[in-house]
Short mmCIF file of C-alpha atoms in Angstrom, two decimals:
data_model
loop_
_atom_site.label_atom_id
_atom_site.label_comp_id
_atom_site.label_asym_id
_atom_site.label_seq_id
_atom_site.Cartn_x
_atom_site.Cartn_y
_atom_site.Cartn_z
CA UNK A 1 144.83 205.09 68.21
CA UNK A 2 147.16 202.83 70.15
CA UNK A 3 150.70 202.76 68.21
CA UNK A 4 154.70 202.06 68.94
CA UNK A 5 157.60 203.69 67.15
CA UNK A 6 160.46 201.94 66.55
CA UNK A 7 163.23 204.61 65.48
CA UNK A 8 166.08 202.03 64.30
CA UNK A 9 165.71 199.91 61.19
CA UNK A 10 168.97 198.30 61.45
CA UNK A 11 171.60 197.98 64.39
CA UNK A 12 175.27 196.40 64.47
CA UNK A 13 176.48 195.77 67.29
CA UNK A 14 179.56 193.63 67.91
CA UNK A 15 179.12 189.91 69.93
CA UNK A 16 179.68 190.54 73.33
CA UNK A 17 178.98 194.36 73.23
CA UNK A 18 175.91 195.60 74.77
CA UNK A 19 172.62 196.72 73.45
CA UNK A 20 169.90 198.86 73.36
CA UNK A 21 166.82 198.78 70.80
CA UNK A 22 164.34 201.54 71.17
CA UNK A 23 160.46 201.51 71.26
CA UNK A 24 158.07 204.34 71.88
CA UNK A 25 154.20 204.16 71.94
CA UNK A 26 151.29 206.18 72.06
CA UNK A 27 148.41 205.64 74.07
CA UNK A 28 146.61 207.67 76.92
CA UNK A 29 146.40 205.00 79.75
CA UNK A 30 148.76 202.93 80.73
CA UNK A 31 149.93 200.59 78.47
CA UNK A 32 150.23 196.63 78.08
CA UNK A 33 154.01 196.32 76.37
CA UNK A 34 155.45 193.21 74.52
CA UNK A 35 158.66 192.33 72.99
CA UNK A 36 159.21 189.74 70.32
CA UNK A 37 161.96 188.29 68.12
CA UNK A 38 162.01 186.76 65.09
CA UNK A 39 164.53 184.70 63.28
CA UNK A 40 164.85 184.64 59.66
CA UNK A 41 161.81 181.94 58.44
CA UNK A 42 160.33 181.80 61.60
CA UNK A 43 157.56 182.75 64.18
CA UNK A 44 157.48 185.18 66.40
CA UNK A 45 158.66 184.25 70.27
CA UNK A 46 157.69 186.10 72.93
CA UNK A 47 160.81 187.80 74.87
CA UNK A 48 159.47 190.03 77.58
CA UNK A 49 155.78 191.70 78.77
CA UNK A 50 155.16 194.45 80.69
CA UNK A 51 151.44 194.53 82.10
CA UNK A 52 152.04 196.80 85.02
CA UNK A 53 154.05 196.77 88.31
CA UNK A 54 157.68 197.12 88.33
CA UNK A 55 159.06 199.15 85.46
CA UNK A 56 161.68 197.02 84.44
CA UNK A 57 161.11 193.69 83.18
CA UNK A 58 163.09 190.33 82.71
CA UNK A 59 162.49 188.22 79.78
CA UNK A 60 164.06 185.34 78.29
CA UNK A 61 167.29 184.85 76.68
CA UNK A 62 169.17 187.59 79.03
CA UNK A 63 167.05 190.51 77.65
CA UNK A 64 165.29 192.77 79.49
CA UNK A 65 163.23 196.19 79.10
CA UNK A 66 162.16 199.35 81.11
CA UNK A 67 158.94 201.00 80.97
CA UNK A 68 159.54 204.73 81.29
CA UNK A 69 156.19 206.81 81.38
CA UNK A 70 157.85 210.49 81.03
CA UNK A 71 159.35 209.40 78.29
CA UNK A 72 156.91 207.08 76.72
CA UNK A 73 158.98 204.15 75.88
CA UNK A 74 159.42 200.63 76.44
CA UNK A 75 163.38 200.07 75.58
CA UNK A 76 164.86 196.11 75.34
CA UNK A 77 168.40 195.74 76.61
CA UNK A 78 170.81 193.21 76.74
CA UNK A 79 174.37 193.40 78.76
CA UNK A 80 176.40 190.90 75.89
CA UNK A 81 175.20 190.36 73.05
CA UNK A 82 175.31 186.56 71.53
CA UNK A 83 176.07 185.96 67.83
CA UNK A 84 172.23 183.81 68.33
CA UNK A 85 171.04 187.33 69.07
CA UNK A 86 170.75 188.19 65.31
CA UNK A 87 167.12 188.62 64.30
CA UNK A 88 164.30 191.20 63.96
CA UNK A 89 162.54 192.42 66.85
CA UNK A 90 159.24 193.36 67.22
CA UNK A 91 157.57 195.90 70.20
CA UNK A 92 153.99 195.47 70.41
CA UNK A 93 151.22 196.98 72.10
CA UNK A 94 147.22 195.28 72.46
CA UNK A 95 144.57 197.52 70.66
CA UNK A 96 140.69 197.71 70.13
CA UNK A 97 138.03 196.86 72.61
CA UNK A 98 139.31 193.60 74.26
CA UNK A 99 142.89 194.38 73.82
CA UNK A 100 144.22 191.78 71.75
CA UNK A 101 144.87 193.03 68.62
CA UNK A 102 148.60 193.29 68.64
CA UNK A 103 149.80 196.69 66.90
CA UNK A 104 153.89 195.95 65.92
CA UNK A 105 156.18 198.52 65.29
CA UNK A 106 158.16 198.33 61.78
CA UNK A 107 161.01 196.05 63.52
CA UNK A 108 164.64 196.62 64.11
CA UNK A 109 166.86 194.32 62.26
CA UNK A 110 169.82 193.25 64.91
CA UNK A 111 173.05 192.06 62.57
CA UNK A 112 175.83 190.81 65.03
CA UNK A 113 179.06 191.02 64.20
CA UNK A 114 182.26 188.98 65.62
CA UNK B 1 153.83 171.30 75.99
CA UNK B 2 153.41 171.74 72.28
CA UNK B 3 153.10 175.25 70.74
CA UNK B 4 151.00 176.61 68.21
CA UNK B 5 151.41 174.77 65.02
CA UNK B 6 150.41 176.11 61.71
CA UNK B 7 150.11 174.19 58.08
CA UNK B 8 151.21 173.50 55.50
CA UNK B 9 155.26 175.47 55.93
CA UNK B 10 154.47 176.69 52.51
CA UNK B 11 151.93 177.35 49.96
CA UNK B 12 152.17 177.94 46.09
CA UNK B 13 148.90 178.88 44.20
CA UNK B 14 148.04 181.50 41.10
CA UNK B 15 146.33 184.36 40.57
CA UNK B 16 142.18 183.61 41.33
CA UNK B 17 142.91 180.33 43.27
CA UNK B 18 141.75 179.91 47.03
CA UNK B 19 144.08 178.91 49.52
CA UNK B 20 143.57 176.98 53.08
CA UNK B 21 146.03 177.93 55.85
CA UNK B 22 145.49 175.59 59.49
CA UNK B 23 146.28 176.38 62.85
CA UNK B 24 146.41 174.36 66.24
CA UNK B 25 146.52 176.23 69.16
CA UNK B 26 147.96 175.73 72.47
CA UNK B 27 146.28 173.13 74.43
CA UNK B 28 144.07 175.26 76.98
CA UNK B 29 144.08 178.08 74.37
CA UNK B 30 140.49 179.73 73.23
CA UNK B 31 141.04 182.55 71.37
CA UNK B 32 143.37 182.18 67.69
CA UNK B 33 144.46 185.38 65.84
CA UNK B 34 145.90 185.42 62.59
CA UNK B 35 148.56 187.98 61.34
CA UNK B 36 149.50 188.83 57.77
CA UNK B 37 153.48 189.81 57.57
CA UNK B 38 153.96 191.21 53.82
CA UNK B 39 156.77 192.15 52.32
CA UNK B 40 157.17 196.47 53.42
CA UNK B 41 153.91 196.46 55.17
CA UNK B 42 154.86 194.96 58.33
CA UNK B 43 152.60 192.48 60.52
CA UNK B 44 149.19 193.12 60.50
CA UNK B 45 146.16 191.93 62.09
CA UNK B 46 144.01 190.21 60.01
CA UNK B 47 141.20 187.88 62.37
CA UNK B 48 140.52 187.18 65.81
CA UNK B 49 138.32 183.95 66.87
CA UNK B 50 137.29 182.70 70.52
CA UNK B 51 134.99 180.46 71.51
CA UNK B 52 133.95 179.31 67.99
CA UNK B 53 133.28 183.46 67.05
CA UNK B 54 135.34 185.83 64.99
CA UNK B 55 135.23 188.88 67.13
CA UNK B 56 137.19 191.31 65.54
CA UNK B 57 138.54 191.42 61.84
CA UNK B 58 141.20 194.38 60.57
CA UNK B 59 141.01 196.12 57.78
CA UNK B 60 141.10 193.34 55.10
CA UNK B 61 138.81 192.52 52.50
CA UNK B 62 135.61 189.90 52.75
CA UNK B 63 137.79 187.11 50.73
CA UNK B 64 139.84 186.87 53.90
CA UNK B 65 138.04 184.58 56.07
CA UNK B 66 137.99 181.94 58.67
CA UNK B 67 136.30 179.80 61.57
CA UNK B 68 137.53 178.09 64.60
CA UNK B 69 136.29 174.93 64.93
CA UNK B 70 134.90 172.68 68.67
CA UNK B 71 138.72 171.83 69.35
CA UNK B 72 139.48 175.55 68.68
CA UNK B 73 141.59 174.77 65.64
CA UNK B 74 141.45 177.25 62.96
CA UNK B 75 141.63 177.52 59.28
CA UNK B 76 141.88 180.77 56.98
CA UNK B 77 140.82 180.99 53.91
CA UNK B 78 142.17 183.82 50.81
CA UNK B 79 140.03 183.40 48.07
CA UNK B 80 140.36 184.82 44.83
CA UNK B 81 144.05 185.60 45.71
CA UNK B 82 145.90 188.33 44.15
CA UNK B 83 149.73 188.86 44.14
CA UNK B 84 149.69 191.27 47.16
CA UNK B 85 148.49 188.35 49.29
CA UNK B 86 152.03 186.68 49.00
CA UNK B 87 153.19 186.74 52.35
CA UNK B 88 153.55 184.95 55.61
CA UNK B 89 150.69 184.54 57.22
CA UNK B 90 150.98 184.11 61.33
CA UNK B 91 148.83 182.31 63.77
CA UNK B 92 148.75 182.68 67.49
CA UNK B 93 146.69 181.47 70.48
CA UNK B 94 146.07 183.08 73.97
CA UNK B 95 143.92 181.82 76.94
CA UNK B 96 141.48 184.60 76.41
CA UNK B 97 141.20 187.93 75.38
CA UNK B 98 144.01 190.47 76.89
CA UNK B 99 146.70 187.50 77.59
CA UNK B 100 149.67 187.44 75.83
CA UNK B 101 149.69 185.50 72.24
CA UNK B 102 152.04 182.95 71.12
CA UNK B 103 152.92 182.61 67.66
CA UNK B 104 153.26 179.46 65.89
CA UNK B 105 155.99 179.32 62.34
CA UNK B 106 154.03 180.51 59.97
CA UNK B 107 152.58 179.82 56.63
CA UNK B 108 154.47 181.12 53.60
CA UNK B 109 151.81 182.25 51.05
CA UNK B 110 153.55 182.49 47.21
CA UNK B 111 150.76 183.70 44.67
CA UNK B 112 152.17 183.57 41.55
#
């Protein structure tokens, strides 16, 4: 079955720093990648998707994430962080027979610190 | 162009009550999905409707249910609710199957 890894619970970074949250998944064909974020309370917003075509892909907010087959992993990166940037973020991947049953990761908690 | 909105913010019942979560999707949106995020389990799939039709269900028991209604509006219902259902409980639309979903706020689900 369809699944992504996300390695890093928690991960401090300092505001203006860069960053780098990991995601691996497992699945025989070529996957359909998302990214999410969530702030504390809230819904989930949509930061990036990769669906095929170039490997790396722009989102909102700054962020942006490479698909790298060999290694299996869809990474999200940001050049400076923002102290806004604190939240949990999600990787996701589509599942079942029409591909739309999102499979998350656990999350990676992002604490900024100034 | 409004996103997916979900009521009410928050919900308190006890132990054996039913509870009524609502969701509006995104105007041009068919198919809803609902998410359970619980406290160390993560988010999990729970329903998917489109078209009026659940299509796919996760592994959650019968006295989770739903419909979508003719404006493709959707409502979940927990009955008989038991602690473990505390949670927040996620909506999200998408024009069809295999687009990318949008998640509305959430309903916080206290069973006490």
């Amino acid at each position: 079955a369809q699944s992504v890894t996300q390695p890093d619970i928690h991960i401090t970074v300092s505001e203006g720093a860069s960053l780098e949250l990991r995601c691996n998944y497992s699945y025989g064909a070529t996957p359909y990648l998302f990214w999410y974020v969530q702030s504390p309370g809230q819904g989930l917003q949509l930061l990036l998707k990769y669906f095929s075509g170039d490997t790396l892909v722009q989102g909102i907010k700054g962020f942006e994430a490479e698909f790298k087959r060999s290694q299996s992993s869809f990474n999200l990166r940001k050049p400076s962080v923002h102290w806004s940037d604190a939240a949990e973020y999600f990787c996701a991947v589509p599942t079942g027979e029409y591909g739309n049953k999102l499979v998350f990761g656990a999350g990676t908690i992002l604490r900024v610190k100034s | 162009e409004a996103g997916v909105t979900q009521s009410p913010t928050h919900l308190i019942k006890t132990r054996g009550q039913q509870a009524t979560l609502r969701c509006s999707p995104i105007s041009g949106h068919t198919s809803v999905y609902w998410y359970q995020q619980a406290l160390g389990l993560g988010l999990q799939f729970l329903l998917w409707y489109d078209e009026g039709e659940e299509r796919n269900r996760g592994n959650f028991p019968p006295r989770f249910s739903g419909r979508q209604f003719p404006n493709y509006s959707s409502e979940l219902n927990v009955n008989a609710l038991e602690l473990e259902d505390s949670a927040l409980y996620l909506c999200a639309s998408s024009r069809g199957p295999r687009n990318e979903q949008f998640f509305g706020p959430g309903t916080r689900l206290t069973v006490l």
